[in-house]
Short mmCIF file of C-alpha atoms in Angstrom, two decimals:
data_model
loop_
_atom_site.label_atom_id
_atom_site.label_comp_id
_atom_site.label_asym_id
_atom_site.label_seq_id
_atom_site.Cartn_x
_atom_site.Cartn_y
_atom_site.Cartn_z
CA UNK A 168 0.00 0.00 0.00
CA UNK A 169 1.27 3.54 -0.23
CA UNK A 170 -0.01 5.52 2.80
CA UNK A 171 1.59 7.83 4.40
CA UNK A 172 1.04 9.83 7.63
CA UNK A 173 3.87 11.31 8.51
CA UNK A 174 3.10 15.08 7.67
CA UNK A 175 -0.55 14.54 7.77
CA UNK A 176 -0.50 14.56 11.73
CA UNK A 177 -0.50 18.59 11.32
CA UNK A 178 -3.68 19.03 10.34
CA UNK A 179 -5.55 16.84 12.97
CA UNK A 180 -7.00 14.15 10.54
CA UNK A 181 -5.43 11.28 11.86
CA UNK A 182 -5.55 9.24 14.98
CA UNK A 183 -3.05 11.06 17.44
CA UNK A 184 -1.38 8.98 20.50
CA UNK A 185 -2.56 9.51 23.91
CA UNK A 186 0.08 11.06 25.76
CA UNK A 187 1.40 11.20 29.45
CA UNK A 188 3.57 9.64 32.42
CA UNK A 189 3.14 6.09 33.42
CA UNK A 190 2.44 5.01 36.58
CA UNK A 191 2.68 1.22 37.82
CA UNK A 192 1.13 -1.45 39.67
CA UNK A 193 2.86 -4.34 40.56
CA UNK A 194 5.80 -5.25 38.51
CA UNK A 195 6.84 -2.86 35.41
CA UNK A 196 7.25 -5.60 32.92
CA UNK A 197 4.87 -4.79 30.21
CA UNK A 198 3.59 -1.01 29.82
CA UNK A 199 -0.78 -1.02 29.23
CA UNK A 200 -3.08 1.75 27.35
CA UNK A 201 -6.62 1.59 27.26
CA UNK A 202 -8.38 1.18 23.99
CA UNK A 203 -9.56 5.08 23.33
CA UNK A 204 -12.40 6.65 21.11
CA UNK A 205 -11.17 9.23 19.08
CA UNK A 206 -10.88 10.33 15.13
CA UNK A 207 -9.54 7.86 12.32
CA UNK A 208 -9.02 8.10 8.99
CA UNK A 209 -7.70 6.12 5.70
CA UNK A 210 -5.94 7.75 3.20
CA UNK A 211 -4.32 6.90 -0.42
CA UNK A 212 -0.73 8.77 -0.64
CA UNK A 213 -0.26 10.21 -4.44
CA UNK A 214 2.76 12.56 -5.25
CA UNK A 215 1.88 15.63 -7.86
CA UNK A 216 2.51 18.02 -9.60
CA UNK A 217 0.38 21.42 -10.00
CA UNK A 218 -1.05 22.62 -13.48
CA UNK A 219 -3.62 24.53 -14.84
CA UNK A 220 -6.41 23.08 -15.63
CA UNK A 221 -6.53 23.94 -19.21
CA UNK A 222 -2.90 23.97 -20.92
CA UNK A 223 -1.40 23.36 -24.55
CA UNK A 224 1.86 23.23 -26.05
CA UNK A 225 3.51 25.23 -28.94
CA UNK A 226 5.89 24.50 -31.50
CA UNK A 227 7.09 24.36 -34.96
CA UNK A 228 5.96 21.82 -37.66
CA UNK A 229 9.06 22.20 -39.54
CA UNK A 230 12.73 22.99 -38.71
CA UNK A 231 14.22 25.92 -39.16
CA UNK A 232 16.24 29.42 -36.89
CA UNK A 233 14.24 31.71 -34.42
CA UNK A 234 14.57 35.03 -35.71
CA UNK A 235 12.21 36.30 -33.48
CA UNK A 236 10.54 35.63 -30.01
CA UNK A 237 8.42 38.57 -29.52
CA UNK A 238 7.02 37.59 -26.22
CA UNK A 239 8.00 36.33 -22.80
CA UNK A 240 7.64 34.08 -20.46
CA UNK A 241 4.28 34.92 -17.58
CA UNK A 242 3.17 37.50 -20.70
CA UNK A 243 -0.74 37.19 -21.10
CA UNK A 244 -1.43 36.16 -24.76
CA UNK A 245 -4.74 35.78 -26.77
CA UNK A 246 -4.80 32.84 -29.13
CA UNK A 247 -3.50 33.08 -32.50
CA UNK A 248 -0.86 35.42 -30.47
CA UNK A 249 2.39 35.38 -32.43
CA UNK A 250 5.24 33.24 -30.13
CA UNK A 251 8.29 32.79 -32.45
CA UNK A 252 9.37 33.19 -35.86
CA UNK A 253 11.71 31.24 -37.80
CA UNK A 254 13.79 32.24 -40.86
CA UNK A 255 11.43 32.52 -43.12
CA UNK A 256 13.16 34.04 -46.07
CA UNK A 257 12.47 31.66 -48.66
CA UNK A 258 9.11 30.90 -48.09
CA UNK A 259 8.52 34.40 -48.42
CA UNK A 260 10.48 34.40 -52.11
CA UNK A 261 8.21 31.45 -52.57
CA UNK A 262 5.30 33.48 -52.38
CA UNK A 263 6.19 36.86 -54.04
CA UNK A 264 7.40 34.64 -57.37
CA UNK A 265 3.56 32.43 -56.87
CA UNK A 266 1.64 35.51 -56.50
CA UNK A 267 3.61 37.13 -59.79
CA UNK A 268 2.30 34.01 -61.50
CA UNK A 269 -1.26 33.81 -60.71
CA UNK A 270 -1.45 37.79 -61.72
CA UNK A 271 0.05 36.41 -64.61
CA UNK A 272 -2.42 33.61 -65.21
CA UNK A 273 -5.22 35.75 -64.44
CA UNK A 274 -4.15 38.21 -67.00
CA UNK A 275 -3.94 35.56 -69.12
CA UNK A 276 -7.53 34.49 -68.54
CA UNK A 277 -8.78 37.57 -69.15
CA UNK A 278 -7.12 37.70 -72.59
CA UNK A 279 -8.10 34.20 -73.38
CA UNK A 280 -12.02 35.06 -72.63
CA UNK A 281 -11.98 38.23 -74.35
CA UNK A 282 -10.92 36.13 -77.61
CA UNK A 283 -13.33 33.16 -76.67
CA UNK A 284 -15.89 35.98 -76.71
CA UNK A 285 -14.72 37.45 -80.11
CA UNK A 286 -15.00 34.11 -81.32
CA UNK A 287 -10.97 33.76 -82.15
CA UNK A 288 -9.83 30.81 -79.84
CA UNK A 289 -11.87 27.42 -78.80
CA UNK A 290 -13.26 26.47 -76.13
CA UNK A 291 -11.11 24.80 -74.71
CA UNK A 292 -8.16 27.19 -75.18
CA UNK A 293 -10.70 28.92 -72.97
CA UNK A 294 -10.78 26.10 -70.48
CA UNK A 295 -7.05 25.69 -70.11
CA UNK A 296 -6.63 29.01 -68.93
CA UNK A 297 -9.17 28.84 -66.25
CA UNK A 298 -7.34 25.77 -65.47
CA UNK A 299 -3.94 27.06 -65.83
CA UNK A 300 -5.05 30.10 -63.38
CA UNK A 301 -6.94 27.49 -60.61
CA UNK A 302 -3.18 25.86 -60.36
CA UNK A 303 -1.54 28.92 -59.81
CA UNK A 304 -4.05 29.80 -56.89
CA UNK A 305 -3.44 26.10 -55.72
CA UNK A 306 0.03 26.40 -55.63
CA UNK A 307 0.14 29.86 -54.00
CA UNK A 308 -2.61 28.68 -51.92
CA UNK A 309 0.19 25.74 -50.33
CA UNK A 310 3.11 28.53 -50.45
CA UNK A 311 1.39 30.41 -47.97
CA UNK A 312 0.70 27.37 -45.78
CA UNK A 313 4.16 26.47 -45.64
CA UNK A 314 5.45 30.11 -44.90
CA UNK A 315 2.51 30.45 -41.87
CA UNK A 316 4.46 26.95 -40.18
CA UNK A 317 7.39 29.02 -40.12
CA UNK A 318 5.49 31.47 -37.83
CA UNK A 319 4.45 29.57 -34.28
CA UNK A 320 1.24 31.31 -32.98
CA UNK A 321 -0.91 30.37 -29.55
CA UNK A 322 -2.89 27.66 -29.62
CA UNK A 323 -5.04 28.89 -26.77
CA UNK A 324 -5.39 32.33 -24.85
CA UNK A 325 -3.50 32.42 -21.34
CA UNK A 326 -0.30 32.99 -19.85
CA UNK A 327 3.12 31.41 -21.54
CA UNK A 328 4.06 29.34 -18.74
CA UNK A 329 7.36 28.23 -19.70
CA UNK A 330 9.62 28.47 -22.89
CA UNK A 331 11.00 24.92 -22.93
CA UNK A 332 15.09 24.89 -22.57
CA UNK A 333 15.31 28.44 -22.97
CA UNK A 334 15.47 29.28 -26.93
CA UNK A 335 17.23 31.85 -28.34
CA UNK A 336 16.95 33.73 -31.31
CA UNK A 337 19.90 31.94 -33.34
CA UNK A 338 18.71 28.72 -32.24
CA UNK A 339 17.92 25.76 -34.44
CA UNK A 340 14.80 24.14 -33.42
CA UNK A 341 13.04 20.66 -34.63
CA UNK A 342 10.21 19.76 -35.88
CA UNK A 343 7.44 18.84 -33.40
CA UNK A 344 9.90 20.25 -30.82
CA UNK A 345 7.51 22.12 -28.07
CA UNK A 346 8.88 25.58 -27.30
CA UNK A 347 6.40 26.59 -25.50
CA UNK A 348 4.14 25.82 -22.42
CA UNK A 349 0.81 28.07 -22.21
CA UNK A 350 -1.90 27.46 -19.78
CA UNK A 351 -4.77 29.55 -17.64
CA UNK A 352 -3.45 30.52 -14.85
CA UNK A 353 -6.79 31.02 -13.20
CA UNK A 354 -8.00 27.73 -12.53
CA UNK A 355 -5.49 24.98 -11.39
CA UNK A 356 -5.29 21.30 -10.26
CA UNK A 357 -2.87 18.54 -9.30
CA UNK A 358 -1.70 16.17 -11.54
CA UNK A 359 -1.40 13.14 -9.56
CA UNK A 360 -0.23 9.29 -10.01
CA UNK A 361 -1.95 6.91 -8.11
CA UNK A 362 -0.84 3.28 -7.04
CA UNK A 363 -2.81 1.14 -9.07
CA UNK A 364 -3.43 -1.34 -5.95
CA UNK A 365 -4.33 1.67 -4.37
CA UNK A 366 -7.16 3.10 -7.63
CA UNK A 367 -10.14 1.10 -6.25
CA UNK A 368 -10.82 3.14 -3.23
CA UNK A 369 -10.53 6.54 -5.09
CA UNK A 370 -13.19 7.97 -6.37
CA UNK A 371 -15.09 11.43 -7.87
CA UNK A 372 -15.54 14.19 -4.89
CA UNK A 373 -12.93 12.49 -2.24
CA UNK A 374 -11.41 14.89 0.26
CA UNK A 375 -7.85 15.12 -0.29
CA UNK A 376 -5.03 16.50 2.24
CA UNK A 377 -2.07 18.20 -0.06
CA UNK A 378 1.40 19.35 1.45
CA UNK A 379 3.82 21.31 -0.31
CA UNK A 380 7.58 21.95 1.10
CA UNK A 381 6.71 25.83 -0.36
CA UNK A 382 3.99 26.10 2.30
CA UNK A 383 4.92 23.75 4.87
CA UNK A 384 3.40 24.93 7.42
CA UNK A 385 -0.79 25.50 5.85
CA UNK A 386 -3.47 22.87 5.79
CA UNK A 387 -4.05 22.41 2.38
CA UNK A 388 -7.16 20.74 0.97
CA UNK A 389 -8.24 19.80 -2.51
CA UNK A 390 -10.75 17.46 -4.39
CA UNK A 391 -10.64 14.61 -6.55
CA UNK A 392 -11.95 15.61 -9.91
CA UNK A 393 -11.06 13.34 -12.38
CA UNK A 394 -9.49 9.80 -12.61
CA UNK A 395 -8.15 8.18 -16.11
CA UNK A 396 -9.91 4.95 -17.02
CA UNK A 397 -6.70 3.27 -18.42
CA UNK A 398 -3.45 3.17 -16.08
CA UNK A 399 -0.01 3.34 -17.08
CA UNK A 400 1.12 -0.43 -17.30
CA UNK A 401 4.93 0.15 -17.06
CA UNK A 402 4.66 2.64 -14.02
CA UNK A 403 2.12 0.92 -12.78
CA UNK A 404 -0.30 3.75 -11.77
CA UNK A 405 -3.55 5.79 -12.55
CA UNK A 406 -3.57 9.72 -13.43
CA UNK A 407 -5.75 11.50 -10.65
CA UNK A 408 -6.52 15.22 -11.11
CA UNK A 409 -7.34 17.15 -7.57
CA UNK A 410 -9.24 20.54 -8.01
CA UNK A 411 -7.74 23.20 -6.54
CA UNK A 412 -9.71 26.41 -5.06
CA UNK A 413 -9.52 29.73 -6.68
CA UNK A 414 -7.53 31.11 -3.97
CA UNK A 415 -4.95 28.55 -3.71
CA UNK A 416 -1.42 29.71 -2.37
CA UNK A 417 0.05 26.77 -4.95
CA UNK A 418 1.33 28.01 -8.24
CA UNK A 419 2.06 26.08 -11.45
CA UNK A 420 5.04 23.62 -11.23
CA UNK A 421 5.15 22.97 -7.70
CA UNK A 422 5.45 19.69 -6.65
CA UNK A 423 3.11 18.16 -3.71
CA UNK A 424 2.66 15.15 -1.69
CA UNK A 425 -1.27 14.40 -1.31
CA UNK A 426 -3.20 12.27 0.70
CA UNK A 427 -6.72 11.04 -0.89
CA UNK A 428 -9.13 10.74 2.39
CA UNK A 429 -11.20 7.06 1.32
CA UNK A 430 -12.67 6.93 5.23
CA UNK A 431 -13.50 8.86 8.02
CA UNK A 432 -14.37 7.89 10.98
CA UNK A 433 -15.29 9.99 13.80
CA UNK A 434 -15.63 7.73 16.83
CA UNK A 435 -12.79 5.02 16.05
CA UNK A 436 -11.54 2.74 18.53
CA UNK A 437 -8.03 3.17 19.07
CA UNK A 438 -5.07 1.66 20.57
CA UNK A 439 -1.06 2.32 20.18
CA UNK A 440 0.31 0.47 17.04
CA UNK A 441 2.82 -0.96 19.50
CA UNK A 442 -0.02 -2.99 20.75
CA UNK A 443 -0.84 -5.00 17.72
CA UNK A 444 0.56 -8.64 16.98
CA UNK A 445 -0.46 -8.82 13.10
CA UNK A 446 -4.54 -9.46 13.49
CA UNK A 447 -4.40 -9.98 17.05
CA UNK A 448 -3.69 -8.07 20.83
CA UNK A 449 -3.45 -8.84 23.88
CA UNK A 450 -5.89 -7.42 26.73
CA UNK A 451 -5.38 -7.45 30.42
CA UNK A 452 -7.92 -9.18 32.24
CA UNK A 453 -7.50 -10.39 36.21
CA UNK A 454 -3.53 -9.52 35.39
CA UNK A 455 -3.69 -11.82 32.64
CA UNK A 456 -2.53 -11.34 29.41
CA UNK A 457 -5.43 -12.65 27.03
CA UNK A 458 -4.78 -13.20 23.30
CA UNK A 459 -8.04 -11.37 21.54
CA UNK A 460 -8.63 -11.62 17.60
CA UNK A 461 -8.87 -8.41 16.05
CA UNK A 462 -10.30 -6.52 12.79
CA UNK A 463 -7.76 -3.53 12.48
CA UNK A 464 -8.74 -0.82 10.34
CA UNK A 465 -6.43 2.26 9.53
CA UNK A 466 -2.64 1.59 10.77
CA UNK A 467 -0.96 4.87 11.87
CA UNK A 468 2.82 5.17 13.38
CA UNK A 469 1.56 5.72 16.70
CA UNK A 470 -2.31 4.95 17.00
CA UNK A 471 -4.27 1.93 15.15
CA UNK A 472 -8.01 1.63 14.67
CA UNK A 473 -9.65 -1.42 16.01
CA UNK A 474 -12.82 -2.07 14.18
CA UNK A 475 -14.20 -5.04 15.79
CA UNK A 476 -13.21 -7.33 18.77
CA UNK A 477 -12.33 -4.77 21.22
CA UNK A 478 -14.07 -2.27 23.41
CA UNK A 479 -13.20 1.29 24.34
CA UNK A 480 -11.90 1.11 27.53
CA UNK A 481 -10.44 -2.23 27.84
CA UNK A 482 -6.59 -2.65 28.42
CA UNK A 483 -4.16 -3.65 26.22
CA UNK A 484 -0.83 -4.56 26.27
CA UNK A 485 1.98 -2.88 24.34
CA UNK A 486 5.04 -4.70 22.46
CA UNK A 487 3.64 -7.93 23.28
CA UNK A 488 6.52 -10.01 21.75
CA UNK A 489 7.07 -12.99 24.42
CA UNK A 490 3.49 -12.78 25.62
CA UNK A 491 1.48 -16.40 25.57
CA UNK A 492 -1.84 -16.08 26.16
CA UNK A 493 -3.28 -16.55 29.63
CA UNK A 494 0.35 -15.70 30.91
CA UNK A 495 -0.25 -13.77 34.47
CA UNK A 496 2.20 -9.97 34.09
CA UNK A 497 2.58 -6.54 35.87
CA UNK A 498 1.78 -3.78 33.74
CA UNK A 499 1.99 -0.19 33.41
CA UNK A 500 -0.90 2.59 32.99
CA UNK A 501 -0.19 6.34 31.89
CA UNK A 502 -1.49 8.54 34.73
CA UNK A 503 -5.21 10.06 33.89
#
């Protein structure tokens, strides 16, 4: 399983261990606690990393040299936005000697219709220039394509985010390459991976504790808002997405350690971890130690929840190792 509680004891969700000095009747061989009501609750531990909601990527279909990068990175941009521009010289030659040609062609056409009119040329003198004139639009039509790839434009309106590995104007850049990050700031979650063991107990609207090491010391809470149907088989894990609220302190890029409440329970029993032998403790009864089968529910460093077999109250014995049951012992209490 993949729970953890270590940081989690900070914001008061877990089952906390009673505290206090012992003191002893008879013999001091084996310390006691009662079995205590108090808060429990089970948790799936994810690691994560913040985003906004809605984010896209930018980059260049073909390869070529920045020339240009008229914006910057955290700059608000409107989609279509221009990013970077690559050398784009030729493509631009391309086009001046295509458009010369179809203002040729259409000249041409002209001509050729004024004839057809006049009755000079054929018909289908007539039809090859309309034809010669549609290729010329074609092929200017593709020029113009091919010089807009060397121009990288927003795909979406928001904030550039991050230009990936810090181009340059001078720099050569691949195709499919992403040189750019964009996303709305606005509205942000937490990308998450989840166990895949650990997948069947998450679900839609869970609670979920989050700790960053940039706020260490604030209670941070999120939801569950979406879960992938198909895992990743070589990692081994499911993408969880936890909603974030609007005023979040988290920004973009931080990473997070998150724990996905699947339980609560308000009025656990509870007794120190120490106390458990696998499925089974041992209580104190007539300064006997008795072997008693229990259900344990959520296992914390310090405090475990019983959930059946044992009543609040009732004493139990702590690192039983050596114990046998009905085996007469001196134990110790903590003081009230």
């Amino acid at each position: 399983m993949a729970s953890k509680w270590g940081w989690a004891a900070a914001a008061g969700l877990v089952i906390l261990a009673a505290a206090g000095a012992y003191f002893f009747f008879g013999g001091s061989t084996y310390q006691a606690e009662k079995a205590r009501i108090g808060p429990a609750v089970e948790a799936v531990y994810a690691t994560g990393t913040v985003e906004p909601v809605r984010m896209s990527r930018a980059g260049p279909k073909i390869a070529g040299r920045i020339v240009a990068m008229p914006v910057r990175e955290s700059q608000m941009v409107t989609k279509g936005d221009l990013l970077v521009v690559l050398d784009d010289t030729e493509a631009r030659s391309r086009v001046a000697e295509l458009e010369a040609r179809l203002d040729l062609a259409k000249a041409e056409q002209a001509r050729v219709v004024r004839l057809f009119r006049s009755g000079n040329i054929s018909a289908s003198a007539r039809d090859q220039a309309f034809t010669n004139t549609q290729s010329a639009q074609a092929a200017l039509n593709a020029a113009e394509a091919q010089l807009s790839e060397h121009h990288i434009r927003a795909p979406m309106s928001g904030q550039i985010l991050r230009f990936e590995d810090d181009p340059q104007v001078g720099d050569l850049v691949r195709a499919g390459e992403t040189l750019a990050i964009l996303g709305d700031p606005s509205q942000l979650w937490i990308e998450a991976d989840v166990d895949e063991e650990d997948i069947p107990q998450v679900k839609i609207g869970q609670r979920a504790l989050i700790r960053s090491d940039a706020f260490p010391d604030r209670a941070l809470e999120g939801e569950v808002r979406k879960i992938t149907p198909f895992g990743d088989p070589v990692r081994r894990s499911y993408r969880v997405h936890i909603a974030l609220p609007s005023d979040t302190p988290l920004l973009s890029g931080m990473t997070t350690e998150i724990n996905i409440i699947v339980r609560e329970t308000e009025e656990a029993v509870l007794v120190p971890t120490s106390a458990l032998a696998g499925n089974a403790l041992f209580v104190l009864e007539d300064g006997k130690a008795v072997k008693r089968n229990v259900a344990p529910g959520t296992i914390g460093r310090t405090e475990a929840e019983i959930r059946s077999g044992l009543e609040a109250g009732e004493i139990v014995l702590l690192d039983p190792a050596g114990l046998e049951d009905g085996m007469r012992v001196d134990a110790a209490l903590p003081a009230e």
